[in-house]
Amino acid sequence: MTEIIHHIGVQPKSKRIESIQHLAETYGRTATTAGLYVSIYAWFGGMKFTAYEAQGLVDLVSNNPLVSWMYSILSVRGFSSFLGILEISIGALIAARLVNPVYSLVGGVLSSGLFVTTISFMITTPGVVVPELGFPAISVAPGQFLLKDVGLLALSLWIAMDSLIAIRFTRT
């Protein structure tokens, strides 16, 4: 009787379940990472093609010596559209990890550079720091708006390192 009860509690896995588990173990982490970044970059990158977003970048960009010179080459909308293309391309590179981790390594490095640049806006943009409240107080806008980029930089570095590990693992 105990054997019957034990046997009933342990159901054999179907081929379909085993197949799904294999896919999840093989591609799950890569697919979710790619999906996360594609959704972030599709949203952020897509917004760069709007006049609203382009105008929202003016104070950030024009006060930053790393990128302010771009306004002498491109219009406000042109620069914003350039960023949109760059961001969507980075998202696509990270998603291309499903094809080859070299692509996501490049995407992670480019993404890290992009977020280092946007974090530098916290230093160069007036109104980020709230001096009367002392450190670490920053304004809601633009300060806390830019603060999200610290977490996204960490995620970008993780993607780059994880991709590098995957490249090394596949070569050994």
mmCIF file of C-alpha atoms in Angstrom:
data_model
loop_
_atom_site.group_PDB
_atom_site.id
_atom_site.type_symbol
_atom_site.label_atom_id
_atom_site.label_comp_id
_atom_site.label_asym_id
_atom_site.label_seq_id
_atom_site.Cartn_x
_atom_site.Cartn_y
_atom_site.Cartn_z
ATOM 1 C CA MET A 1 0.000 0.000 0.000
ATOM 2 C CA THR A 2 2.810 2.407 0.849
ATOM 3 C CA GLU A 3 4.408 1.731 -2.520
ATOM 4 C CA ILE A 4 1.151 2.573 -4.297
ATOM 5 C CA ILE A 5 0.779 5.865 -2.399
ATOM 6 C CA HIS A 6 4.423 6.725 -3.033
ATOM 7 C CA HIS A 7 4.060 5.916 -6.736
ATOM 8 C CA ILE A 8 0.929 8.077 -7.024
ATOM 9 C CA GLY A 9 2.764 11.062 -5.478
ATOM 10 C CA VAL A 10 5.602 10.851 -7.987
ATOM 11 C CA GLN A 11 4.289 11.412 -11.460
ATOM 12 C CA PRO A 12 6.617 10.840 -14.367
ATOM 13 C CA LYS A 13 7.499 13.969 -16.296
ATOM 14 C CA SER A 14 6.044 14.288 -19.713
ATOM 15 C CA LYS A 15 8.285 14.949 -22.684
ATOM 16 C CA ARG A 16 6.660 18.351 -23.045
ATOM 17 C CA ILE A 17 7.507 19.375 -19.463
ATOM 18 C CA GLU A 18 11.065 18.113 -19.859
ATOM 19 C CA SER A 19 11.375 20.104 -23.073
ATOM 20 C CA ILE A 20 10.110 23.289 -21.392
ATOM 21 C CA GLN A 21 12.479 22.779 -18.455
ATOM 22 C CA HIS A 22 15.374 22.279 -20.842
ATOM 23 C CA LEU A 23 14.523 25.514 -22.686
ATOM 24 C CA ALA A 24 14.199 27.410 -19.390
ATOM 25 C CA GLU A 25 17.537 26.100 -18.111
ATOM 26 C CA THR A 26 19.311 26.742 -21.401
ATOM 27 C CA TYR A 27 17.854 30.103 -22.463
ATOM 28 C CA GLY A 28 15.761 31.404 -19.551
ATOM 29 C CA ARG A 29 18.274 33.749 -17.970
ATOM 30 C CA THR A 30 19.462 35.065 -21.306
ATOM 31 C CA ALA A 31 15.939 35.569 -22.604
ATOM 32 C CA THR A 32 14.738 37.391 -19.495
ATOM 33 C CA THR A 33 17.822 39.626 -19.423
ATOM 34 C CA ALA A 34 17.407 40.408 -23.105
ATOM 35 C CA GLY A 35 13.684 41.021 -22.634
ATOM 36 C CA LEU A 36 14.316 43.364 -19.732
ATOM 37 C CA TYR A 37 16.813 45.436 -21.658
ATOM 38 C CA VAL A 38 14.870 45.436 -24.901
ATOM 39 C CA SER A 39 11.818 46.708 -23.029
ATOM 40 C CA ILE A 40 13.850 49.394 -21.212
ATOM 41 C CA TYR A 41 15.658 50.508 -24.325
ATOM 42 C CA ALA A 42 12.606 50.239 -26.553
ATOM 43 C CA TRP A 43 10.743 52.543 -24.169
ATOM 44 C CA PHE A 44 13.591 54.992 -23.517
ATOM 45 C CA GLY A 45 14.822 54.875 -27.104
ATOM 46 C CA GLY A 46 11.345 55.227 -28.546
ATOM 47 C CA MET A 47 10.661 58.292 -26.410
ATOM 48 C CA LYS A 48 13.742 60.002 -27.850
ATOM 49 C CA PHE A 49 11.867 60.437 -31.136
ATOM 50 C CA THR A 50 9.281 62.729 -29.506
ATOM 51 C CA ALA A 51 9.531 66.511 -29.216
ATOM 52 C CA TYR A 52 8.630 66.228 -25.529
ATOM 53 C CA GLU A 53 11.648 64.053 -24.732
ATOM 54 C CA ALA A 54 13.989 66.061 -26.967
ATOM 55 C CA GLN A 55 13.100 69.269 -25.101
ATOM 56 C CA GLY A 56 13.447 67.483 -21.761
ATOM 57 C CA LEU A 57 17.079 66.679 -22.567
ATOM 58 C CA VAL A 58 18.142 70.247 -23.368
ATOM 59 C CA ASP A 59 19.089 71.332 -19.814
ATOM 60 C CA LEU A 60 20.879 68.050 -19.165
ATOM 61 C CA VAL A 61 22.838 67.998 -22.426
ATOM 62 C CA SER A 62 23.619 71.698 -22.786
ATOM 63 C CA ASN A 63 25.266 71.840 -19.326
ATOM 64 C CA ASN A 64 27.476 68.802 -19.870
ATOM 65 C CA PRO A 65 30.884 69.257 -21.553
ATOM 66 C CA LEU A 66 30.940 65.597 -22.634
ATOM 67 C CA VAL A 67 27.936 65.983 -24.941
ATOM 68 C CA SER A 68 26.962 69.668 -25.202
ATOM 69 C CA TRP A 69 29.064 70.030 -28.357
ATOM 70 C CA MET A 70 26.615 67.692 -30.114
ATOM 71 C CA TYR A 71 24.113 70.565 -30.320
ATOM 72 C CA SER A 72 26.559 72.388 -32.616
ATOM 73 C CA ILE A 73 26.366 69.424 -35.022
ATOM 74 C CA LEU A 74 22.768 68.251 -34.592
ATOM 75 C CA SER A 75 19.542 70.027 -33.752
ATOM 76 C CA VAL A 76 17.787 69.296 -30.466
ATOM 77 C CA ARG A 77 15.483 66.826 -32.219
ATOM 78 C CA GLY A 78 18.359 65.426 -34.293
ATOM 79 C CA PHE A 79 20.458 64.700 -31.205
ATOM 80 C CA SER A 80 17.504 63.156 -29.424
ATOM 81 C CA SER A 81 16.775 60.949 -32.444
ATOM 82 C CA PHE A 82 20.454 59.943 -32.573
ATOM 83 C CA LEU A 83 20.170 58.867 -28.924
ATOM 84 C CA GLY A 84 17.000 56.955 -29.753
ATOM 85 C CA ILE A 85 18.749 55.021 -32.501
ATOM 86 C CA LEU A 86 21.710 54.369 -30.187
ATOM 87 C CA GLU A 87 19.497 53.139 -27.333
ATOM 88 C CA ILE A 88 17.392 50.856 -29.519
ATOM 89 C CA SER A 89 20.580 49.470 -31.088
ATOM 90 C CA ILE A 90 22.059 48.753 -27.641
ATOM 91 C CA GLY A 91 18.868 46.939 -26.642
ATOM 92 C CA ALA A 92 19.053 44.874 -29.832
ATOM 93 C CA LEU A 93 22.704 43.985 -29.169
ATOM 94 C CA ILE A 94 21.862 42.810 -25.668
ATOM 95 C CA ALA A 95 18.941 40.765 -27.008
ATOM 96 C CA ALA A 96 21.268 39.262 -29.628
ATOM 97 C CA ARG A 97 22.891 37.306 -26.821
ATOM 98 C CA LEU A 98 20.453 34.619 -27.871
ATOM 99 C CA VAL A 99 22.579 34.352 -31.021
ATOM 100 C CA ASN A 100 26.032 35.005 -29.553
ATOM 101 C CA PRO A 101 27.165 36.446 -26.182
ATOM 102 C CA VAL A 102 29.718 38.644 -27.979
ATOM 103 C CA TYR A 103 26.835 40.874 -29.077
ATOM 104 C CA SER A 104 25.548 41.322 -25.540
ATOM 105 C CA LEU A 105 29.087 42.020 -24.326
ATOM 106 C CA VAL A 106 29.312 44.893 -26.820
ATOM 107 C CA GLY A 107 25.801 46.030 -25.836
ATOM 108 C CA GLY A 108 26.641 45.902 -22.120
ATOM 109 C CA VAL A 109 29.831 47.936 -22.627
ATOM 110 C CA LEU A 110 28.016 50.530 -24.780
ATOM 111 C CA SER A 111 25.178 50.677 -22.278
ATOM 112 C CA SER A 112 27.662 51.199 -19.432
ATOM 113 C CA GLY A 113 29.252 54.083 -21.318
ATOM 114 C CA LEU A 114 25.861 55.625 -21.958
ATOM 115 C CA PHE A 115 24.911 55.463 -18.271
ATOM 116 C CA VAL A 116 28.295 56.785 -17.094
ATOM 117 C CA THR A 117 27.603 59.765 -19.343
ATOM 118 C CA THR A 118 24.078 60.302 -18.010
ATOM 119 C CA ILE A 119 25.265 59.936 -14.407
ATOM 120 C CA SER A 120 27.777 62.725 -15.124
ATOM 121 C CA PHE A 121 24.733 64.958 -15.695
ATOM 122 C CA MET A 122 24.202 64.800 -11.923
ATOM 123 C CA ILE A 123 27.417 66.801 -11.511
ATOM 124 C CA THR A 124 26.957 69.274 -14.370
ATOM 125 C CA THR A 125 23.220 70.001 -14.321
ATOM 126 C CA PRO A 126 22.064 72.874 -12.120
ATOM 127 C CA GLY A 127 19.330 71.977 -9.648
ATOM 128 C CA VAL A 128 20.307 68.349 -9.017
ATOM 129 C CA VAL A 129 21.800 68.950 -5.581
ATOM 130 C CA VAL A 130 19.671 70.450 -2.804
ATOM 131 C CA PRO A 131 22.386 72.138 -0.718
ATOM 132 C CA GLU A 132 20.097 73.292 2.098
ATOM 133 C CA LEU A 133 19.224 69.649 2.844
ATOM 134 C CA GLY A 134 22.815 68.389 2.720
ATOM 135 C CA PHE A 135 24.223 65.217 1.231
ATOM 136 C CA PRO A 136 22.716 62.950 -0.133
ATOM 137 C CA ALA A 137 19.654 65.083 -0.868
ATOM 138 C CA ILE A 138 18.925 65.570 -4.548
ATOM 139 C CA SER A 139 15.991 67.134 -6.307
ATOM 140 C CA VAL A 140 13.119 65.075 -7.633
ATOM 141 C CA ALA A 141 13.701 66.424 -11.130
ATOM 142 C CA PRO A 142 16.314 66.210 -12.486
ATOM 143 C CA GLY A 143 18.143 64.521 -9.569
ATOM 144 C CA GLN A 144 15.989 61.483 -8.867
ATOM 145 C CA PHE A 145 15.237 61.170 -12.573
ATOM 146 C CA LEU A 146 18.986 60.653 -13.137
ATOM 147 C CA LEU A 147 19.436 58.448 -10.067
ATOM 148 C CA LYS A 148 17.786 55.498 -11.848
ATOM 149 C CA ASP A 149 20.796 55.442 -14.149
ATOM 150 C CA VAL A 150 23.028 54.284 -11.270
ATOM 151 C CA GLY A 151 21.038 51.048 -11.086
ATOM 152 C CA LEU A 152 20.953 50.748 -14.862
ATOM 153 C CA LEU A 153 24.747 51.202 -14.956
ATOM 154 C CA ALA A 154 25.107 48.342 -12.474
ATOM 155 C CA LEU A 155 22.819 46.185 -14.615
ATOM 156 C CA SER A 156 24.790 47.115 -17.745
ATOM 157 C CA LEU A 157 28.064 46.097 -16.092
ATOM 158 C CA TRP A 158 26.475 42.833 -14.959
ATOM 159 C CA ILE A 159 25.335 42.105 -18.511
ATOM 160 C CA ALA A 160 28.825 42.808 -19.865
ATOM 161 C CA MET A 161 30.506 40.587 -17.250
ATOM 162 C CA ASP A 162 27.944 37.816 -17.585
ATOM 163 C CA SER A 163 28.421 37.889 -21.355
ATOM 164 C CA LEU A 164 32.194 37.740 -20.963
ATOM 165 C CA ILE A 165 31.849 34.709 -18.689
ATOM 166 C CA ALA A 166 29.543 33.059 -21.241
ATOM 167 C CA ILE A 167 32.095 33.703 -23.991
ATOM 168 C CA ARG A 168 34.876 32.161 -21.918
ATOM 169 C CA PHE A 169 32.657 29.218 -20.946
ATOM 170 C CA THR A 170 31.772 28.422 -24.548
ATOM 171 C CA ARG A 171 35.442 28.518 -25.588
ATOM 172 C CA THR A 172 36.616 26.028 -22.965
#
